[in-house]
Amino acid sequence: MAESIEILIKALVDLRRPPSGRQDLGESLRAVTAAAAATIAGVECADIVLIGKDTFESHGATSSLSRELGRIQRDAGGPCIDAAGVTSVVYSSDLRSEMRWPQFTEEALMVGVGSVLSFQLHTRTDISGSLNLFASKPQAFDGGAVALGIALAA
């Protein structure tokens, strides 16, 4: 547990460094998703989606599955888009009964995803974003997962 907290703290400190001392954006985003996967109970894979006027990009994917889920959401909509745009936290505890994103839900279930937790990223630009956490089992995330996700996304 102490090692997980150290990973989380390092990712947060790295993100808070002034731009001149910070690693590039891709490395920073990978640090956040790696910290999420290492510290948040239930997370099996993660990514960050950045959405601009004419762009949709997945960054820091911790697996090929999270990259595929980003592609599905780009094409069909889903929790990451809702979190990036309107809602601070989007949670689907059990995709088997999810009605908000029918195409995403169908495809996510086919690749073995049971629950999703997405957090709005607070950016200082016209690009919106979300931190997205995925698990194979339903009800994978608890209140502690939500609290840590909010801290990483802030």
Short mmCIF file of C-alpha atoms in Angstrom, two decimals:
data_model
loop_
_atom_site.label_atom_id
_atom_site.label_comp_id
_atom_site.label_asym_id
_atom_site.label_seq_id
_atom_site.Cartn_x
_atom_site.Cartn_y
_atom_site.Cartn_z
CA MET A 1 0.00 0.00 0.00
CA ALA A 2 2.80 2.45 0.87
CA GLU A 3 4.41 1.85 -2.54
CA SER A 4 1.08 2.60 -4.26
CA ILE A 5 0.75 5.88 -2.36
CA GLU A 6 4.30 6.82 -3.37
CA ILE A 7 3.46 6.19 -7.05
CA LEU A 8 0.36 8.38 -6.73
CA ILE A 9 2.26 11.20 -5.01
CA LYS A 10 5.04 11.11 -7.63
CA ALA A 11 2.51 11.34 -10.48
CA LEU A 12 0.78 14.29 -8.83
CA VAL A 13 4.07 16.08 -8.11
CA ASP A 14 5.25 15.57 -11.69
CA LEU A 15 2.05 17.12 -13.00
CA ARG A 16 2.43 20.15 -10.72
CA ARG A 17 5.99 20.99 -11.84
CA PRO A 18 6.43 24.22 -13.79
CA PRO A 19 6.40 23.64 -17.58
CA SER A 20 10.18 24.19 -17.90
CA GLY A 21 10.92 21.31 -15.52
CA ARG A 22 8.19 18.95 -16.64
CA GLN A 23 8.51 15.94 -18.84
CA ASP A 24 6.57 16.03 -22.11
CA LEU A 25 2.78 15.79 -22.10
CA GLY A 26 2.72 12.15 -23.22
CA GLU A 27 5.01 11.11 -20.36
CA SER A 28 2.93 13.07 -17.86
CA LEU A 29 -0.29 11.46 -19.04
CA ARG A 30 1.29 7.98 -18.95
CA ALA A 31 2.39 8.69 -15.36
CA VAL A 32 -1.20 9.51 -14.41
CA THR A 33 -2.68 6.37 -15.98
CA ALA A 34 0.10 4.20 -14.53
CA ALA A 35 -0.55 5.73 -11.09
CA ALA A 36 -4.28 5.08 -11.46
CA ALA A 37 -3.69 1.45 -12.41
CA ALA A 38 -1.22 0.95 -9.56
CA THR A 39 -3.11 2.73 -6.78
CA ILE A 40 -6.85 2.48 -7.43
CA ALA A 41 -8.40 -0.81 -6.38
CA GLY A 42 -10.21 -2.60 -9.18
CA VAL A 43 -8.52 -0.83 -12.12
CA GLU A 44 -7.33 -3.26 -14.79
CA CYS A 45 -6.55 -0.69 -17.46
CA ALA A 46 -6.79 3.06 -17.97
CA ASP A 47 -6.37 5.84 -20.49
CA ILE A 48 -6.81 9.58 -20.88
CA VAL A 49 -8.89 11.00 -23.69
CA LEU A 50 -8.36 14.56 -24.96
CA ILE A 51 -11.10 16.04 -27.12
CA GLY A 52 -10.79 19.22 -29.18
CA LYS A 53 -13.04 20.83 -31.76
CA ASP A 54 -11.93 18.40 -34.47
CA THR A 55 -9.81 15.91 -32.51
CA PHE A 56 -10.22 12.88 -30.30
CA GLU A 57 -6.99 11.41 -28.93
CA SER A 58 -6.30 8.60 -26.48
CA HIS A 59 -3.13 9.01 -24.40
CA GLY A 60 -1.32 7.01 -21.77
CA ALA A 61 -3.21 3.79 -22.45
CA THR A 62 -2.04 1.11 -20.05
CA SER A 63 -3.05 -1.72 -22.40
CA SER A 64 -4.27 -2.50 -25.89
CA LEU A 65 -7.74 -2.93 -24.36
CA SER A 66 -7.86 0.65 -23.11
CA ARG A 67 -6.73 1.86 -26.57
CA GLU A 68 -9.54 -0.19 -28.15
CA LEU A 69 -12.09 1.22 -25.69
CA GLY A 70 -10.96 4.73 -26.66
CA ARG A 71 -11.55 3.90 -30.32
CA ILE A 72 -15.00 2.52 -29.53
CA GLN A 73 -15.93 5.69 -27.64
CA ARG A 74 -14.59 7.92 -30.40
CA ASP A 75 -16.92 6.16 -32.83
CA ALA A 76 -19.93 5.46 -30.61
CA GLY A 77 -19.84 7.83 -27.63
CA GLY A 78 -19.50 6.67 -24.07
CA PRO A 79 -18.57 7.56 -20.52
CA CYS A 80 -15.27 9.25 -21.40
CA ILE A 81 -17.02 11.75 -23.64
CA ASP A 82 -19.68 12.46 -21.01
CA ALA A 83 -16.99 12.98 -18.35
CA ALA A 84 -14.86 15.18 -20.61
CA GLY A 85 -17.77 17.42 -21.46
CA VAL A 86 -20.54 17.70 -18.95
CA THR A 87 -20.30 15.44 -15.92
CA SER A 88 -17.36 15.48 -13.48
CA VAL A 89 -17.60 11.78 -12.60
CA VAL A 90 -19.29 9.11 -14.70
CA TYR A 91 -19.67 5.61 -13.28
CA SER A 92 -21.25 2.57 -14.78
CA SER A 93 -21.07 -0.06 -12.07
CA ASP A 94 -22.45 -2.83 -14.29
CA LEU A 95 -22.36 -2.53 -18.06
CA ARG A 96 -24.76 -5.46 -18.36
CA SER A 97 -27.58 -3.10 -17.33
CA GLU A 98 -26.19 0.14 -18.81
CA MET A 99 -28.59 2.09 -21.07
CA ARG A 100 -26.77 5.43 -21.67
CA TRP A 101 -24.40 4.31 -24.44
CA PRO A 102 -25.89 1.27 -26.22
CA GLN A 103 -23.21 0.78 -28.88
CA PHE A 104 -20.29 1.38 -26.51
CA THR A 105 -21.87 -0.92 -23.91
CA GLU A 106 -22.37 -3.74 -26.38
CA GLU A 107 -18.82 -3.54 -27.69
CA ALA A 108 -17.27 -3.10 -24.21
CA LEU A 109 -19.09 -6.18 -22.93
CA MET A 110 -17.87 -8.15 -25.95
CA VAL A 111 -14.24 -7.36 -25.04
CA GLY A 112 -14.79 -8.23 -21.38
CA VAL A 113 -15.38 -4.90 -19.62
CA GLY A 114 -17.83 -5.00 -16.70
CA SER A 115 -17.52 -1.52 -15.18
CA VAL A 116 -16.19 1.92 -16.11
CA LEU A 117 -15.26 4.97 -14.06
CA SER A 118 -14.40 8.26 -15.83
CA PHE A 119 -13.31 11.62 -14.41
CA GLN A 120 -13.30 15.03 -16.03
CA LEU A 121 -9.81 16.49 -16.39
CA HIS A 122 -9.50 20.17 -15.60
CA THR A 123 -7.57 21.74 -18.45
CA ARG A 124 -6.62 25.34 -19.10
CA THR A 125 -7.31 25.15 -22.82
CA ASP A 126 -10.19 24.63 -25.20
CA ILE A 127 -9.44 20.90 -25.09
CA SER A 128 -11.54 18.79 -22.74
CA GLY A 129 -10.40 15.51 -21.31
CA SER A 130 -11.15 12.55 -19.11
CA LEU A 131 -9.29 9.95 -17.09
CA ASN A 132 -10.92 6.58 -17.77
CA LEU A 133 -10.66 3.46 -15.63
CA PHE A 134 -11.87 0.02 -16.72
CA ALA A 135 -12.44 -3.31 -14.97
CA SER A 136 -13.66 -6.70 -16.13
CA LYS A 137 -15.95 -7.32 -13.18
CA PRO A 138 -19.09 -5.34 -12.34
CA GLN A 139 -19.07 -3.15 -9.20
CA ALA A 140 -15.27 -3.03 -9.34
CA PHE A 141 -14.94 0.49 -7.93
CA ASP A 142 -15.81 1.80 -4.47
CA GLY A 143 -15.80 5.23 -2.82
CA GLY A 144 -12.05 5.06 -2.32
CA ALA A 145 -11.58 4.56 -6.06
CA VAL A 146 -13.72 7.63 -6.74
CA ALA A 147 -11.74 9.74 -4.25
CA LEU A 148 -8.36 8.73 -5.71
CA GLY A 149 -9.61 9.25 -9.27
CA ILE A 150 -10.79 12.75 -8.41
CA ALA A 151 -7.36 13.52 -6.93
CA LEU A 152 -5.57 12.31 -10.07
CA ALA A 153 -7.91 14.18 -12.41
CA ALA A 154 -7.74 17.49 -10.52
#
